[in-house]
């Protein structure tokens, strides 16, 4: 069986090693008159201080490395927690709609189940990754739009314009869905007629620009408030794209616009 030294034991050995060097140095200084007469004393002193410097420098390096690693792990854990908060109310609402559709329109319910399962798969498996292809994120948004079209009994003007020569860009998953969710939740949900959601996605020169505009009931003040979803999005952007993103939100006479620009 291979013999392994525990981490605590390793730390104890390192502390003992450093303490030994320090004690040796103190003894040398205290008995300088005696040691100074010995041959090779200066060489010994030089070697001692070199070893002491290397030991201290190594210890400082390990401490800094440990702090950076802990900070990275903390940020990664926070990102995973934020991702887990995305979409729970959407899936809950869709399941409620499915319950009513099963007897009313079984074929429509089956089609809705397939799209919903595809979205859940993406949220669970792809959403757990650090990055996904832009093309995958686009497909996820398109499925979300199709599901909403299927569940509403009213006409909605939904337009999704894509302008890109490269959908292989890698981005953090589940970024745009929060803005799209807000457009439907605070806009389409509360308008009986003339509801619209217009989306523009542009990807060029290692930059992704996402803009979404929707109308809403001016009496509904919720769209004017930065809810948990937007706070979630802002925090994730700050952690993953620090100083490489810009999120702008505009509210003007019943028209809400969100613009997100990311430098990859």
PDB file of N, CA, C and O in Angstrom, residues 142-186:
ATOM      1  N   UNK A 142     -35.649  30.153 -28.961  1.00  0.00           N
ATOM      2  CA  UNK A 142     -36.689  29.859 -29.953  1.00  0.00           C
ATOM      3  C   UNK A 142     -37.707  28.868 -29.395  1.00  0.00           C
ATOM      4  O   UNK A 142     -38.916  29.008 -29.641  1.00  0.00           O
ATOM      5  N   UNK A 143     -37.245  27.874 -28.651  1.00  0.00           N
ATOM      6  CA  UNK A 143     -38.168  26.921 -28.024  1.00  0.00           C
ATOM      7  C   UNK A 143     -39.064  27.621 -26.999  1.00  0.00           C
ATOM      8  O   UNK A 143     -40.257  27.338 -26.899  1.00  0.00           O
ATOM      9  N   UNK A 144     -38.479  28.533 -26.266  1.00  0.00           N
ATOM     10  CA  UNK A 144     -39.241  29.290 -25.268  1.00  0.00           C
ATOM     11  C   UNK A 144     -40.355  30.094 -25.950  1.00  0.00           C
ATOM     12  O   UNK A 144     -41.501  30.118 -25.488  1.00  0.00           O
ATOM     13  N   UNK A 145     -40.017  30.740 -27.055  1.00  0.00           N
ATOM     14  CA  UNK A 145     -40.991  31.536 -27.801  1.00  0.00           C
ATOM     15  C   UNK A 145     -42.115  30.653 -28.341  1.00  0.00           C
ATOM     16  O   UNK A 145     -43.305  30.988 -28.248  1.00  0.00           O
ATOM     17  N   UNK A 146     -41.750  29.497 -28.908  1.00  0.00           N
ATOM     18  CA  UNK A 146     -42.747  28.581 -29.467  1.00  0.00           C
ATOM     19  C   UNK A 146     -43.693  28.066 -28.388  1.00  0.00           C
ATOM     20  O   UNK A 146     -44.903  27.942 -28.621  1.00  0.00           O
ATOM     21  N   UNK A 147     -43.152  27.785 -27.215  1.00  0.00           N
ATOM     22  CA  UNK A 147     -44.002  27.311 -26.118  1.00  0.00           C
ATOM     23  C   UNK A 147     -45.034  28.367 -25.726  1.00  0.00           C
ATOM     24  O   UNK A 147     -46.200  28.052 -25.480  1.00  0.00           O
ATOM     25  N   UNK A 148     -44.609  29.613 -25.683  1.00  0.00           N
ATOM     26  CA  UNK A 148     -45.542  30.679 -25.322  1.00  0.00           C
ATOM     27  C   UNK A 148     -46.595  30.883 -26.404  1.00  0.00           C
ATOM     28  O   UNK A 148     -47.770  31.143 -26.097  1.00  0.00           O
ATOM     29  N   UNK A 149     -46.221  30.767 -27.640  1.00  0.00           N
ATOM     30  CA  UNK A 149     -47.199  30.893 -28.724  1.00  0.00           C
ATOM     31  C   UNK A 149     -48.253  29.807 -28.630  1.00  0.00           C
ATOM     32  O   UNK A 149     -49.432  30.026 -28.933  1.00  0.00           O
ATOM     33  N   UNK A 150     -47.842  28.608 -28.196  1.00  0.00           N
ATOM     34  CA  UNK A 150     -48.754  27.475 -28.107  1.00  0.00           C
ATOM     35  C   UNK A 150     -49.740  27.625 -26.946  1.00  0.00           C
ATOM     36  O   UNK A 150     -50.870  27.162 -27.015  1.00  0.00           O
ATOM     37  N   UNK A 151     -49.302  28.277 -25.878  1.00  0.00           N
ATOM     38  CA  UNK A 151     -50.154  28.336 -24.692  1.00  0.00           C
ATOM     39  C   UNK A 151     -51.124  29.510 -24.700  1.00  0.00           C
ATOM     40  O   UNK A 151     -52.117  29.500 -23.978  1.00  0.00           O
ATOM     41  N   UNK A 152     -50.859  30.530 -25.506  1.00  0.00           N
ATOM     42  CA  UNK A 152     -51.744  31.699 -25.524  1.00  0.00           C
ATOM     43  C   UNK A 152     -52.884  31.532 -26.524  1.00  0.00           C
ATOM     44  O   UNK A 152     -52.714  30.925 -27.575  1.00  0.00           O
ATOM     45  N   UNK A 153     -54.032  32.094 -26.174  1.00  0.00           N
ATOM     46  CA  UNK A 153     -55.179  32.082 -27.084  1.00  0.00           C
ATOM     47  C   UNK A 153     -55.382  33.481 -27.660  1.00  0.00           C
ATOM     48  O   UNK A 153     -56.506  33.938 -27.827  1.00  0.00           O
ATOM     49  N   UNK A 154     -54.290  34.147 -27.945  1.00  0.00           N
ATOM     50  CA  UNK A 154     -54.360  35.483 -28.536  1.00  0.00           C
ATOM     51  C   UNK A 154     -53.191  35.657 -29.494  1.00  0.00           C
ATOM     52  O   UNK A 154     -52.180  34.956 -29.406  1.00  0.00           O
ATOM     53  N   UNK A 155     -53.343  36.624 -30.379  1.00  0.00           N
ATOM     54  CA  UNK A 155     -52.298  36.891 -31.362  1.00  0.00           C
ATOM     55  C   UNK A 155     -51.179  37.729 -30.736  1.00  0.00           C
ATOM     56  O   UNK A 155     -51.438  38.753 -30.113  1.00  0.00           O
ATOM     57  N   UNK A 156     -49.958  37.269 -30.917  1.00  0.00           N
ATOM     58  CA  UNK A 156     -48.792  37.979 -30.390  1.00  0.00           C
ATOM     59  C   UNK A 156     -47.814  38.221 -31.540  1.00  0.00           C
ATOM     60  O   UNK A 156     -47.504  37.312 -32.307  1.00  0.00           O
ATOM     61  N   UNK A 157     -47.341  39.430 -31.639  1.00  0.00           N
ATOM     62  CA  UNK A 157     -46.350  39.764 -32.661  1.00  0.00           C
ATOM     63  C   UNK A 157     -44.953  39.532 -32.072  1.00  0.00           C
ATOM     64  O   UNK A 157     -44.413  40.385 -31.373  1.00  0.00           O
ATOM     65  N   UNK A 158     -44.409  38.351 -32.348  1.00  0.00           N
ATOM     66  CA  UNK A 158     -43.076  38.005 -31.852  1.00  0.00           C
ATOM     67  C   UNK A 158     -42.119  37.916 -33.039  1.00  0.00           C
ATOM     68  O   UNK A 158     -42.343  37.145 -33.968  1.00  0.00           O
ATOM     69  N   UNK A 159     -41.072  38.711 -32.996  1.00  0.00           N
ATOM     70  CA  UNK A 159     -40.070  38.707 -34.067  1.00  0.00           C
ATOM     71  C   UNK A 159     -38.687  38.498 -33.450  1.00  0.00           C
ATOM     72  O   UNK A 159     -38.324  39.156 -32.477  1.00  0.00           O
ATOM     73  N   UNK A 160     -37.941  37.575 -34.057  1.00  0.00           N
ATOM     74  CA  UNK A 160     -36.600  37.258 -33.575  1.00  0.00           C
ATOM     75  C   UNK A 160     -35.642  37.390 -34.762  1.00  0.00           C
ATOM     76  O   UNK A 160     -35.555  36.512 -35.604  1.00  0.00           O
ATOM     77  N   UNK A 161     -34.931  38.499 -34.814  1.00  0.00           N
ATOM     78  CA  UNK A 161     -33.990  38.754 -35.908  1.00  0.00           C
ATOM     79  C   UNK A 161     -32.572  38.411 -35.460  1.00  0.00           C
ATOM     80  O   UNK A 161     -32.110  38.890 -34.415  1.00  0.00           O
ATOM     81  N   UNK A 162     -31.879  37.612 -36.268  1.00  0.00           N
ATOM     82  CA  UNK A 162     -30.522  37.196 -35.942  1.00  0.00           C
ATOM     83  C   UNK A 162     -29.564  37.662 -37.038  1.00  0.00           C
ATOM     84  O   UNK A 162     -29.795  37.423 -38.216  1.00  0.00           O
ATOM     85  N   UNK A 163     -28.507  38.319 -36.618  1.00  0.00           N
ATOM     86  CA  UNK A 163     -27.493  38.827 -37.553  1.00  0.00           C
ATOM     87  C   UNK A 163     -26.122  38.374 -37.058  1.00  0.00           C
ATOM     88  O   UNK A 163     -25.534  38.992 -36.171  1.00  0.00           O
ATOM     89  N   UNK A 164     -25.634  37.278 -37.602  1.00  0.00           N
ATOM     90  CA  UNK A 164     -24.348  36.757 -37.180  1.00  0.00           C
ATOM     91  C   UNK A 164     -23.729  35.893 -38.268  1.00  0.00           C
ATOM     92  O   UNK A 164     -24.432  35.204 -38.993  1.00  0.00           O
ATOM     93  N   UNK A 165     -22.422  35.970 -38.363  1.00  0.00           N
ATOM     94  CA  UNK A 165     -21.689  35.109 -39.299  1.00  0.00           C
ATOM     95  C   UNK A 165     -20.987  33.985 -38.557  1.00  0.00           C
ATOM     96  O   UNK A 165     -20.241  33.210 -39.140  1.00  0.00           O
ATOM     97  N   UNK A 166     -21.235  33.914 -37.241  1.00  0.00           N
ATOM     98  CA  UNK A 166     -20.588  32.871 -36.444  1.00  0.00           C
ATOM     99  C   UNK A 166     -21.430  32.575 -35.210  1.00  0.00           C
ATOM    100  O   UNK A 166     -21.495  33.379 -34.289  1.00  0.00           O
ATOM    101  N   UNK A 167     -22.084  31.409 -35.204  1.00  0.00           N
ATOM    102  CA  UNK A 167     -22.887  31.013 -34.042  1.00  0.00           C
ATOM    103  C   UNK A 167     -22.105  30.054 -33.150  1.00  0.00           C
ATOM    104  O   UNK A 167     -22.675  29.433 -32.258  1.00  0.00           O
ATOM    105  N   UNK A 168     -20.801  29.923 -33.414  1.00  0.00           N
ATOM    106  CA  UNK A 168     -19.954  29.052 -32.604  1.00  0.00           C
ATOM    107  C   UNK A 168     -19.268  29.804 -31.465  1.00  0.00           C
ATOM    108  O   UNK A 168     -18.400  29.250 -30.789  1.00  0.00           O
ATOM    109  N   UNK A 169     -19.626  31.067 -31.283  1.00  0.00           N
ATOM    110  CA  UNK A 169     -19.110  31.792 -30.124  1.00  0.00           C
ATOM    111  C   UNK A 169     -19.556  31.063 -28.855  1.00  0.00           C
ATOM    112  O   UNK A 169     -20.659  30.530 -28.787  1.00  0.00           O
ATOM    113  N   UNK A 170     -18.707  31.056 -27.846  1.00  0.00           N
ATOM    114  CA  UNK A 170     -19.045  30.424 -26.584  1.00  0.00           C
ATOM    115  C   UNK A 170     -19.408  31.493 -25.544  1.00  0.00           C
ATOM    116  O   UNK A 170     -18.655  32.434 -25.334  1.00  0.00           O
ATOM    117  N   UNK A 171     -20.558  31.320 -24.939  1.00  0.00           N
ATOM    118  CA  UNK A 171     -21.028  32.276 -23.939  1.00  0.00           C
ATOM    119  C   UNK A 171     -21.569  31.531 -22.716  1.00  0.00           C
ATOM    120  O   UNK A 171     -21.835  30.323 -22.783  1.00  0.00           O
ATOM    121  N   UNK A 172     -21.741  32.241 -21.628  1.00  0.00           N
ATOM    122  CA  UNK A 172     -22.339  31.644 -20.442  1.00  0.00           C
ATOM    123  C   UNK A 172     -23.808  31.327 -20.737  1.00  0.00           C
ATOM    124  O   UNK A 172     -24.518  32.162 -21.297  1.00  0.00           O
ATOM    125  N   UNK A 173     -24.275  30.135 -20.387  1.00  0.00           N
ATOM    126  CA  UNK A 173     -25.663  29.759 -20.691  1.00  0.00           C
ATOM    127  C   UNK A 173     -26.686  30.521 -19.856  1.00  0.00           C
ATOM    128  O   UNK A 173     -26.376  31.049 -18.795  1.00  0.00           O
ATOM    129  N   UNK A 174     -27.904  30.551 -20.378  1.00  0.00           N
ATOM    130  CA  UNK A 174     -29.064  31.117 -19.676  1.00  0.00           C
ATOM    131  C   UNK A 174     -28.899  32.595 -19.345  1.00  0.00           C
ATOM    132  O   UNK A 174     -29.341  33.072 -18.301  1.00  0.00           O
ATOM    133  N   UNK A 175     -28.279  33.322 -20.267  1.00  0.00           N
ATOM    134  CA  UNK A 175     -28.098  34.759 -20.072  1.00  0.00           C
ATOM    135  C   UNK A 175     -29.310  35.546 -20.553  1.00  0.00           C
ATOM    136  O   UNK A 175     -29.853  36.372 -19.837  1.00  0.00           O
ATOM    137  N   UNK A 176     -29.715  35.285 -21.801  1.00  0.00           N
ATOM    138  CA  UNK A 176     -30.751  36.109 -22.438  1.00  0.00           C
ATOM    139  C   UNK A 176     -32.164  35.740 -22.001  1.00  0.00           C
ATOM    140  O   UNK A 176     -33.084  36.534 -22.166  1.00  0.00           O
ATOM    141  N   UNK A 177     -32.320  34.530 -21.466  1.00  0.00           N
ATOM    142  CA  UNK A 177     -33.661  34.054 -21.144  1.00  0.00           C
ATOM    143  C   UNK A 177     -34.344  34.934 -20.095  1.00  0.00           C
ATOM    144  O   UNK A 177     -35.563  35.099 -20.113  1.00  0.00           O
ATOM    145  N   UNK A 178     -33.581  35.525 -19.193  1.00  0.00           N
ATOM    146  CA  UNK A 178     -34.182  36.372 -18.151  1.00  0.00           C
ATOM    147  C   UNK A 178     -34.846  37.594 -18.776  1.00  0.00           C
ATOM    148  O   UNK A 178     -35.952  37.993 -18.394  1.00  0.00           O
ATOM    149  N   UNK A 179     -34.172  38.191 -19.758  1.00  0.00           N
ATOM    150  CA  UNK A 179     -34.739  39.363 -20.436  1.00  0.00           C
ATOM    151  C   UNK A 179     -35.961  38.972 -21.263  1.00  0.00           C
ATOM    152  O   UNK A 179     -36.944  39.721 -21.320  1.00  0.00           O
ATOM    153  N   UNK A 180     -35.911  37.801 -21.887  1.00  0.00           N
ATOM    154  CA  UNK A 180     -37.051  37.326 -22.676  1.00  0.00           C
ATOM    155  C   UNK A 180     -38.228  36.986 -21.762  1.00  0.00           C
ATOM    156  O   UNK A 180     -39.382  37.300 -22.073  1.00  0.00           O
ATOM    157  N   UNK A 181     -37.941  36.362 -20.642  1.00  0.00           N
ATOM    158  CA  UNK A 181     -38.987  36.046 -19.666  1.00  0.00           C
ATOM    159  C   UNK A 181     -39.718  37.294 -19.191  1.00  0.00           C
ATOM    160  O   UNK A 181     -40.943  37.313 -19.097  1.00  0.00           O
ATOM    161  N   UNK A 182     -38.945  38.321 -18.892  1.00  0.00           N
ATOM    162  CA  UNK A 182     -39.545  39.571 -18.423  1.00  0.00           C
ATOM    163  C   UNK A 182     -40.475  40.179 -19.463  1.00  0.00           C
ATOM    164  O   UNK A 182     -41.527  40.741 -19.130  1.00  0.00           O
ATOM    165  N   UNK A 183     -40.075  40.081 -20.737  1.00  0.00           N
ATOM    166  CA  UNK A 183     -40.893  40.646 -21.819  1.00  0.00           C
ATOM    167  C   UNK A 183     -42.256  39.969 -21.888  1.00  0.00           C
ATOM    168  O   UNK A 183     -43.284  40.625 -22.107  1.00  0.00           O
ATOM    169  N   UNK A 184     -42.283  38.643 -21.691  1.00  0.00           N
ATOM    170  CA  UNK A 184     -43.557  37.919 -21.721  1.00  0.00           C
ATOM    171  C   UNK A 184     -44.335  38.086 -20.412  1.00  0.00           C
ATOM    172  O   UNK A 184     -45.541  38.307 -20.428  1.00  0.00           O
ATOM    173  N   UNK A 185     -43.621  38.007 -19.305  1.00  0.00           N
ATOM    174  CA  UNK A 185     -44.291  38.046 -18.008  1.00  0.00           C
ATOM    175  C   UNK A 185     -44.945  39.396 -17.739  1.00  0.00           C
ATOM    176  O   UNK A 185     -46.085  39.464 -17.266  1.00  0.00           O
ATOM    177  N   UNK A 186     -44.226  40.488 -18.023  1.00  0.00           N
ATOM    178  CA  UNK A 186     -44.735  41.818 -17.688  1.00  0.00           C
ATOM    179  C   UNK A 186     -45.382  42.519 -18.881  1.00  0.00           C
ATOM    180  O   UNK A 186     -46.028  43.549 -18.697  1.00  0.00           O
TER     181      UNK A 186
END
